PDB file of C-alpha atoms in Angstrom:
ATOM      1  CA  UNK L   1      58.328  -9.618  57.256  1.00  0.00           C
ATOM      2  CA  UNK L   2      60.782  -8.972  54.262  1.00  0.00           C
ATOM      3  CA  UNK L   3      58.447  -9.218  51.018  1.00  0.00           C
ATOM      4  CA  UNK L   4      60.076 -11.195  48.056  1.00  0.00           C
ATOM      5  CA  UNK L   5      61.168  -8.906  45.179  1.00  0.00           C
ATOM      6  CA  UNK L   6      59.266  -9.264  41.921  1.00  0.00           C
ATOM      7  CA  UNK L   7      61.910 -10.460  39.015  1.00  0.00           C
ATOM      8  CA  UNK L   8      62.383  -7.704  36.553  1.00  0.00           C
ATOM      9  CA  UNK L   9      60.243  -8.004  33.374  1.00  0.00           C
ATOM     10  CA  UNK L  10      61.973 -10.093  30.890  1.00  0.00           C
ATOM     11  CA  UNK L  11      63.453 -12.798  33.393  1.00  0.00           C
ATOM     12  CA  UNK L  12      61.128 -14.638  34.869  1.00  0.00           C
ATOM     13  CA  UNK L  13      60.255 -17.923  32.983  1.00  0.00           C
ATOM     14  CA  UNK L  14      57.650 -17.573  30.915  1.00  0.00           C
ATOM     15  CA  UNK L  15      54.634 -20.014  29.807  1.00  0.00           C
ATOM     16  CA  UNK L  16      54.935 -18.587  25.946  1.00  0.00           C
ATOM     17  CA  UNK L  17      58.360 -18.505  24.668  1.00  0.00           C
ATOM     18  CA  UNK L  18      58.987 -14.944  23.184  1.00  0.00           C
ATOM     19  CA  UNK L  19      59.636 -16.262  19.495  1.00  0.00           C
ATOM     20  CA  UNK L  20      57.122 -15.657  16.231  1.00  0.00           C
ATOM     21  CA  UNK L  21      55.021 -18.184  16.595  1.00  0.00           C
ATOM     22  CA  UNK L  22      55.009 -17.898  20.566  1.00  0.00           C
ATOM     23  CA  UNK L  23      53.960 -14.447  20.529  1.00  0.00           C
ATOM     24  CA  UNK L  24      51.079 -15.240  17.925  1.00  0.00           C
ATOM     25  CA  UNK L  25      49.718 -18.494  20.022  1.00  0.00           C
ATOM     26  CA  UNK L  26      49.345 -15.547  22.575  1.00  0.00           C
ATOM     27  CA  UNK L  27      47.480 -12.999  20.416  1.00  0.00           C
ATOM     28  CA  UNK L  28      45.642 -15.699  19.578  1.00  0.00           C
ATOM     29  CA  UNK L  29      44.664 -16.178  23.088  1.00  0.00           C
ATOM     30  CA  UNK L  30      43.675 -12.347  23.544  1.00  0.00           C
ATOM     31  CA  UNK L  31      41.450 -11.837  20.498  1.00  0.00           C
ATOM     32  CA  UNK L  32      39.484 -14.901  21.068  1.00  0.00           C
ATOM     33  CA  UNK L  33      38.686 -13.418  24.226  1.00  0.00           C
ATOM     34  CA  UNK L  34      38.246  -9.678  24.061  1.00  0.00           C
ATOM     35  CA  UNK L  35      38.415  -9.475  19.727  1.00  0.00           C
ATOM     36  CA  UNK L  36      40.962  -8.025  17.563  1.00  0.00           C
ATOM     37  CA  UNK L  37      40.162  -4.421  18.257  1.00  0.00           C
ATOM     38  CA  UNK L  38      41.468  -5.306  22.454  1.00  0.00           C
ATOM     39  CA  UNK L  39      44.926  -6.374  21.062  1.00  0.00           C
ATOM     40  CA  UNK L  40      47.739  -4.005  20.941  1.00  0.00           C
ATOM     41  CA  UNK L  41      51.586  -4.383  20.739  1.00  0.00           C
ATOM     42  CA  UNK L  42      51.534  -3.517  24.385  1.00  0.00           C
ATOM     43  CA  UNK L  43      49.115  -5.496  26.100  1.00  0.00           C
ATOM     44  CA  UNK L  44      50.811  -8.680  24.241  1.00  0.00           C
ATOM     45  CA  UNK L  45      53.937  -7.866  25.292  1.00  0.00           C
ATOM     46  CA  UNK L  46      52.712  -7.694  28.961  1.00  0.00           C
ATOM     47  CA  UNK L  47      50.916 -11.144  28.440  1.00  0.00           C
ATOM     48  CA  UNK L  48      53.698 -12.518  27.361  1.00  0.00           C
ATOM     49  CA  UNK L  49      56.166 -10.253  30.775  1.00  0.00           C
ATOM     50  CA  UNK L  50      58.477  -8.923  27.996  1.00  0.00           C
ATOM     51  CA  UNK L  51      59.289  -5.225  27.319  1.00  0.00           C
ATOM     52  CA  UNK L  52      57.257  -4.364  24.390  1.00  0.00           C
ATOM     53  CA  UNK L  53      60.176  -3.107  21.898  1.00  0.00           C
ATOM     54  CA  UNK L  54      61.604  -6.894  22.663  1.00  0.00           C
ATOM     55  CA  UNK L  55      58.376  -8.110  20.771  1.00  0.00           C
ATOM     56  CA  UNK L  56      59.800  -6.050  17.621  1.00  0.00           C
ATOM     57  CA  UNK L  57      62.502  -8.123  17.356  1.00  0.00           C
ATOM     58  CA  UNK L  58      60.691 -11.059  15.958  1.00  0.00           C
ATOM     59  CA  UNK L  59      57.809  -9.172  14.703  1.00  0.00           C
ATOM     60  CA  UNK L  60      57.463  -6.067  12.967  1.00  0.00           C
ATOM     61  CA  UNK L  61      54.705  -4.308  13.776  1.00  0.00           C
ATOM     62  CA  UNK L  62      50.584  -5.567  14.894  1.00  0.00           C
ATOM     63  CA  UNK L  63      49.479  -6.216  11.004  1.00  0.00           C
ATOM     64  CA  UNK L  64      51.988  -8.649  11.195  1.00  0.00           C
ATOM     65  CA  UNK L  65      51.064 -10.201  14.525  1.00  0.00           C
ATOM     66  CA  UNK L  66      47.681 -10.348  12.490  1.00  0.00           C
ATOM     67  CA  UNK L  67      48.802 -12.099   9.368  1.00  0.00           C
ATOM     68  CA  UNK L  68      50.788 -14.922  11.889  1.00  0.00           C
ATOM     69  CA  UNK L  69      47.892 -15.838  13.869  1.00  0.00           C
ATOM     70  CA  UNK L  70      45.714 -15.657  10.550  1.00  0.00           C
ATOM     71  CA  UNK L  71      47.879 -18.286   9.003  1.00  0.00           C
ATOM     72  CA  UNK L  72      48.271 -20.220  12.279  1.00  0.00           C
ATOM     73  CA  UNK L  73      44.799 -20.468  12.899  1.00  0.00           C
ATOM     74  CA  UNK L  74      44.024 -20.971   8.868  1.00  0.00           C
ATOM     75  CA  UNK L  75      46.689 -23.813   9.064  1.00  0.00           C
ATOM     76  CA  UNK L  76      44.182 -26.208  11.460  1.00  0.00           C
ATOM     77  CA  UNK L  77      41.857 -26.047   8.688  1.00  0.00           C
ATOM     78  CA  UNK L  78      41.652 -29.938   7.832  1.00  0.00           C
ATOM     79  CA  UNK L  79      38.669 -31.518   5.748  1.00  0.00           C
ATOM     80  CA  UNK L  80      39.598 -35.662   5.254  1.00  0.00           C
ATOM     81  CA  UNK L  81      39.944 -36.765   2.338  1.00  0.00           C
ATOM     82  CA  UNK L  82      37.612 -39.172   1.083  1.00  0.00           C
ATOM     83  CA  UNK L  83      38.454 -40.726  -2.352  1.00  0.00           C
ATOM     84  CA  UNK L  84      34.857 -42.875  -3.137  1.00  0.00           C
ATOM     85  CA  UNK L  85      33.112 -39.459  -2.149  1.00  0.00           C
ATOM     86  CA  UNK L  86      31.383 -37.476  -4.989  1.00  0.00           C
ATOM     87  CA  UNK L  87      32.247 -33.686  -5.335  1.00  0.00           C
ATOM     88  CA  UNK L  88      28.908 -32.860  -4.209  1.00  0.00           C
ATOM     89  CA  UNK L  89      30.001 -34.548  -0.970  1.00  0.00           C
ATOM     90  CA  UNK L  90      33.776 -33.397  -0.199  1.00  0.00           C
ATOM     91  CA  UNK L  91      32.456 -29.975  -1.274  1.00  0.00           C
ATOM     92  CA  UNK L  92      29.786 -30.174   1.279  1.00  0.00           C
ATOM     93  CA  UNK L  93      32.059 -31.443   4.478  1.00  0.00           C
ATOM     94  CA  UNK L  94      34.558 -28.529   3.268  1.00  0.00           C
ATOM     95  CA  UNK L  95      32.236 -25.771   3.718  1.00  0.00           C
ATOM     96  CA  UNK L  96      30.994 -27.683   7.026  1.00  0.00           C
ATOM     97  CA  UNK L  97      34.625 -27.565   8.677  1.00  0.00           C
ATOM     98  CA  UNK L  98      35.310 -24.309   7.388  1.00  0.00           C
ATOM     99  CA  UNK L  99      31.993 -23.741   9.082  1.00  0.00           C
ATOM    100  CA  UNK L 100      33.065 -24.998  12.213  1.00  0.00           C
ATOM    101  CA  UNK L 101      36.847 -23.527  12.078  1.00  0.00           C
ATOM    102  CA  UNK L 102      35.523 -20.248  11.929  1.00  0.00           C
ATOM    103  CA  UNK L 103      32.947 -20.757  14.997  1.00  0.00           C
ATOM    104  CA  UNK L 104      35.814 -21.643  16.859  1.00  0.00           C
ATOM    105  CA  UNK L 105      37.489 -18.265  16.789  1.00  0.00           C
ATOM    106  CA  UNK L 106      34.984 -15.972  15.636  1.00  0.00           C
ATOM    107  CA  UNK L 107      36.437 -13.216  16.021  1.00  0.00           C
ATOM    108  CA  UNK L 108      39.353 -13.503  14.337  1.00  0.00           C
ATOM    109  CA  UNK L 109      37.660 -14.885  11.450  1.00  0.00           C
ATOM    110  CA  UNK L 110      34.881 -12.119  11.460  1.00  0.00           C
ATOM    111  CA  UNK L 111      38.007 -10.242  11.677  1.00  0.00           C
ATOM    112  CA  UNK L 112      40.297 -12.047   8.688  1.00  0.00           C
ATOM    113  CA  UNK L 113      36.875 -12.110   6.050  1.00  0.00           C
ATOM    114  CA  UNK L 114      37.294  -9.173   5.255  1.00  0.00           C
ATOM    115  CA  UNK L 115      40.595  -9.019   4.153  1.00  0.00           C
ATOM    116  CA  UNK L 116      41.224  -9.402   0.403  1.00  0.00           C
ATOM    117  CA  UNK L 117      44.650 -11.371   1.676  1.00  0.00           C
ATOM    118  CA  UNK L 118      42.795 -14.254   4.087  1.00  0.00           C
ATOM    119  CA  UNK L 119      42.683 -16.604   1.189  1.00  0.00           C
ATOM    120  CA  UNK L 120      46.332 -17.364  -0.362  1.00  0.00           C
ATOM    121  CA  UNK L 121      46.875 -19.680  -3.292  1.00  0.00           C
ATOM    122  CA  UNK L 122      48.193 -22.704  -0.597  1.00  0.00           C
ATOM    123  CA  UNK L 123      46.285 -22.500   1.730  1.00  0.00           C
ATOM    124  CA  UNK L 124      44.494 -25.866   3.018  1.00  0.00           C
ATOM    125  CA  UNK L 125      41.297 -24.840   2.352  1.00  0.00           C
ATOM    126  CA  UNK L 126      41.794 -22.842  -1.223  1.00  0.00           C
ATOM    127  CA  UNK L 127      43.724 -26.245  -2.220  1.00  0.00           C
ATOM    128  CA  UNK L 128      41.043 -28.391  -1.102  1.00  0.00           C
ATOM    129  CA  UNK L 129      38.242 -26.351  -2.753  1.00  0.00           C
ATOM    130  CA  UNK L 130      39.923 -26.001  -6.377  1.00  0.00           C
ATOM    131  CA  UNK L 131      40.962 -29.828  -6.232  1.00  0.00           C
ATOM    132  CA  UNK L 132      37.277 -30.447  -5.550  1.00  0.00           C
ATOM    133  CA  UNK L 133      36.012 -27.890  -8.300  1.00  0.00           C
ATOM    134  CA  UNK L 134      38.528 -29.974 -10.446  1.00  0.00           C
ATOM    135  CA  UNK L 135      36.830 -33.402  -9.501  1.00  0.00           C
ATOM    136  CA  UNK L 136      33.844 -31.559 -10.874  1.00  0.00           C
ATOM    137  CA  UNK L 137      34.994 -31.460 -14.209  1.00  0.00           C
ATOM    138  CA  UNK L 138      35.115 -27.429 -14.365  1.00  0.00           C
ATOM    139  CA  UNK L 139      37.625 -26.192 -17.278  1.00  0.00           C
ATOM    140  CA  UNK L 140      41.074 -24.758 -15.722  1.00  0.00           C
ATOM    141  CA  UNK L 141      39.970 -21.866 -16.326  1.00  0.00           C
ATOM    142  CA  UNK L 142      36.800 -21.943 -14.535  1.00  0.00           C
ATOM    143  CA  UNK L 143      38.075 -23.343 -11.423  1.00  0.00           C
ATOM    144  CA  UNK L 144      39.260 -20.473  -9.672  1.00  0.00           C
ATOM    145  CA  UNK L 145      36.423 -18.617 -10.685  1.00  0.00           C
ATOM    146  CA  UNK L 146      34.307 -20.596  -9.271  1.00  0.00           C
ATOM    147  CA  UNK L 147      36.178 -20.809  -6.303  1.00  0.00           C
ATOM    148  CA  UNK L 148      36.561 -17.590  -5.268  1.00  0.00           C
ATOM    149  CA  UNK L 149      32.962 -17.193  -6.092  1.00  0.00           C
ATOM    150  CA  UNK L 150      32.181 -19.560  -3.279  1.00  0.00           C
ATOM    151  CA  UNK L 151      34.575 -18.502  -1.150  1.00  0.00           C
ATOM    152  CA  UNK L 152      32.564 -14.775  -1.076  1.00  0.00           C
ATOM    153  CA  UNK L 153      29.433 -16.897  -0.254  1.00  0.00           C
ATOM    154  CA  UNK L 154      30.885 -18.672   2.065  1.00  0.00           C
ATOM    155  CA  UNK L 155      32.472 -16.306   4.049  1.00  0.00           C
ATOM    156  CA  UNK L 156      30.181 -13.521   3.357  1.00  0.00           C
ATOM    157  CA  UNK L 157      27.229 -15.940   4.945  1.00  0.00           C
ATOM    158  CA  UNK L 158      29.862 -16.298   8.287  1.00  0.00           C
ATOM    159  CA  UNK L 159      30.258 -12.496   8.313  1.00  0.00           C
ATOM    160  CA  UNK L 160      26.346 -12.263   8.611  1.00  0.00           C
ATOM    161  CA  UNK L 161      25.971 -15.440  11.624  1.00  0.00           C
ATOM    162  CA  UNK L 162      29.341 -14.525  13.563  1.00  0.00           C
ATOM    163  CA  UNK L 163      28.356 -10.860  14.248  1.00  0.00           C
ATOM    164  CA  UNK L 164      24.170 -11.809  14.404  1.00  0.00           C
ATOM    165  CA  UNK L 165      23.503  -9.930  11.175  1.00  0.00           C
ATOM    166  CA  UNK L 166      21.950 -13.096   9.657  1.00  0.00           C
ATOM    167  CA  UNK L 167      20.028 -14.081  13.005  1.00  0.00           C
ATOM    168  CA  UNK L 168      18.784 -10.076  13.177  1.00  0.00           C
ATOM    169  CA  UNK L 169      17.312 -10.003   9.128  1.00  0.00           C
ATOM    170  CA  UNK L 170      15.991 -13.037   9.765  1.00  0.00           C
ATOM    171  CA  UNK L 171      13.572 -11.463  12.191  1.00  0.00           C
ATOM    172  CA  UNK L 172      12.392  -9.047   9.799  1.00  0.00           C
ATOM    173  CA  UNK L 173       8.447  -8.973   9.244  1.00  0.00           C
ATOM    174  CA  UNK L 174       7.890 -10.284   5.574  1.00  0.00           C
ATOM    175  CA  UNK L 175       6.714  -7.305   3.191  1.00  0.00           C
ATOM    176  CA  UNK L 176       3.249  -8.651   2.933  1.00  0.00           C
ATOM    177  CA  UNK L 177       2.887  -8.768   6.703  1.00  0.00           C
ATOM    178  CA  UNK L 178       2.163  -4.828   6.660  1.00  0.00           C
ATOM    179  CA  UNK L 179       3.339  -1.897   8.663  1.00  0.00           C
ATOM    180  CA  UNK L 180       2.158  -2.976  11.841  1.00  0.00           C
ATOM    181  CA  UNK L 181       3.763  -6.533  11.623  1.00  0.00           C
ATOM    182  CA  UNK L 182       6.572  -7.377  14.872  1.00  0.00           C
ATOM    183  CA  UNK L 183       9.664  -8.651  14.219  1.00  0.00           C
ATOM    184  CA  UNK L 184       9.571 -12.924  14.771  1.00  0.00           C
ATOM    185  CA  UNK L 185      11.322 -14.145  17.690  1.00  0.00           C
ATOM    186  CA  UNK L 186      14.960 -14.621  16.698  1.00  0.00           C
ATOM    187  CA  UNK L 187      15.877 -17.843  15.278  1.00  0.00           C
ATOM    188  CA  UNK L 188      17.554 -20.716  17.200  1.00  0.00           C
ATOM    189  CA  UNK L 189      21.310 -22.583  16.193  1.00  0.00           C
ATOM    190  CA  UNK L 190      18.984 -25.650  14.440  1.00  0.00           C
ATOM    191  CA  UNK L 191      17.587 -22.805  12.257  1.00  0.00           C
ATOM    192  CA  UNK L 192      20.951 -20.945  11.588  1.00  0.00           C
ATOM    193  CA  UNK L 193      22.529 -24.614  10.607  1.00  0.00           C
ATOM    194  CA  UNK L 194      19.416 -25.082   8.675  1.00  0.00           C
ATOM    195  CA  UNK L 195      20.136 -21.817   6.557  1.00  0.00           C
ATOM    196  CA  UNK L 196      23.817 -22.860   5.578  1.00  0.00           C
ATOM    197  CA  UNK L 197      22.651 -26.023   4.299  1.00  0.00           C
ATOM    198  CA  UNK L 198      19.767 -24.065   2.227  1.00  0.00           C
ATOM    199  CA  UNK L 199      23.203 -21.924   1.090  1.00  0.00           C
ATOM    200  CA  UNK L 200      25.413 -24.614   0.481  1.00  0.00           C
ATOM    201  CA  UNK L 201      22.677 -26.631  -1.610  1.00  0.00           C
ATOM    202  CA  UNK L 202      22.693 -23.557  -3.657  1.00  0.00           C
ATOM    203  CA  UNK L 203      25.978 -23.698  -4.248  1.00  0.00           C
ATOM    204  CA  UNK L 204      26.685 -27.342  -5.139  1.00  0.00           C
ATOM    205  CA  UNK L 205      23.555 -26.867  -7.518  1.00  0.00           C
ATOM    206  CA  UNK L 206      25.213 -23.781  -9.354  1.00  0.00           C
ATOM    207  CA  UNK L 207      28.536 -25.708  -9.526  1.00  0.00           C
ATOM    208  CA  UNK L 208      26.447 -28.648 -10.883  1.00  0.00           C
ATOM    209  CA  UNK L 209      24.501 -26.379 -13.315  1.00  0.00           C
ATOM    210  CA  UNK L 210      27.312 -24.410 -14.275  1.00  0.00           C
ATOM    211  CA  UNK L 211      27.597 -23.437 -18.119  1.00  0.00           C
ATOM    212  CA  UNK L 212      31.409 -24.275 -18.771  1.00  0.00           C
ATOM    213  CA  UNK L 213      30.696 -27.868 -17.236  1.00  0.00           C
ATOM    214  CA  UNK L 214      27.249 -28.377 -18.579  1.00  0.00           C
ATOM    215  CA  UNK L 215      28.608 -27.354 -22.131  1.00  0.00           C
ATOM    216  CA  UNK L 216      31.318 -30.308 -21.853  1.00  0.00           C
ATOM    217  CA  UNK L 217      29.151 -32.819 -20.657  1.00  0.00           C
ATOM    218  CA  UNK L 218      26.931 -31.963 -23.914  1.00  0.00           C
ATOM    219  CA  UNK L 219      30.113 -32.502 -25.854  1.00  0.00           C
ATOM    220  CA  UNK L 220      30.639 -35.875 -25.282  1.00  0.00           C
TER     221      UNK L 220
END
């Protein structure tokens, strides 16, 4: 029986077309299943049955492959907009679906936290925060402080859940247990959700007590 000839690689159809934002969607695909560490220039180009130096044409290198599926995945960030809400509350659902954005690829974003360039000035979520901080009344000046002060809680507190940092301390004995205290049984998701919310309370309380604002509504 005369066995059927496998189609050199490059021209058989493909599910992906090889173009930028085809070749991200697919190393998309790979680190949300085996992380960012599994992905290599290779290994995506055999995903996507193309020569690998073909991939170099529309990309120039895996940082870059990085920095397209960073933006791809940071463009689905969408909080509605809610124009009778207070701050407090548009504030609150932002950090929520930021939240849930980032427990949809973890690790990419346990991945992209840690990189001073995540966070660029128009980005959905950077927008929505500072034109929230502005609803608060902040000075101009202020607002991006602010911001990127939250945005280091924020994702700082993801870091700690995504990689089970945060659900490890929490088992820690308390220091007036003594030596020969165990470690409590490790928390469950209601308890994890239960910390954000203790987090984010903090935060919309430090926004509400900040000095620059407070010192304005004195003013009037």
């Amino acid at each position: 029986m005369e066995t059927q000839k496998k189609a050199p690689r490059g021209t058989r159809k493909r599910d992906v077309p090889l173009t930028e934002d085809g070749i991200c969607a697919k190393a998309l695909e790979l680190i949300d299943a085996d992380g960012v560490e599994a992905l290599t220039m290779r290994r995506l180009a055999a995903e996507l049955d193309a020569n690998p130096m073909s991939l170099y044409h529309h990309v120039p290198n895996k940082d870059a492959v990085l920095r397209g599926v960073t933006e791809r995945v940071g463009s689905q960030f969408r909080t509605p907009e809610r124009q009778d809400a207070s701050w407090q509350e548009r504030l609150r659902q932002l950090a929520l679906d930021f939240r849930a954005l980032a427990h949809r690829h973890p690790k990419l974003m346990g991945y992209s936290f840690g990189r001073a360039d995540f966070i660029q000035p128009d980005d959905p979520f950077w927008r929505g925060l500072t034109d929230t901080l502005a609803a608060a009344e902040l000075p101009a000046l202020e607002v991006p402080r602010v911001a990127a002060t939250l945005r280091a809680v924020f994702t700082g507190l993801l870091v700690g859940e995504l990689t089970g940092a945060l659900q490890r301390w929490s088992t820690f004995p308390p220091a007036t247990a003594g030596p020969d205290a165990g470690e409590a049984p490790a928390p469950s998701s209601d308890v994890i959700d239960a910390m954000f919310t203790c987090a984010l309370d903090a935060a919309i309380a430090g926004v509400e007590n900040h000095p620059a604002r407070t010192r304005g509504e004195g003013e009037e």
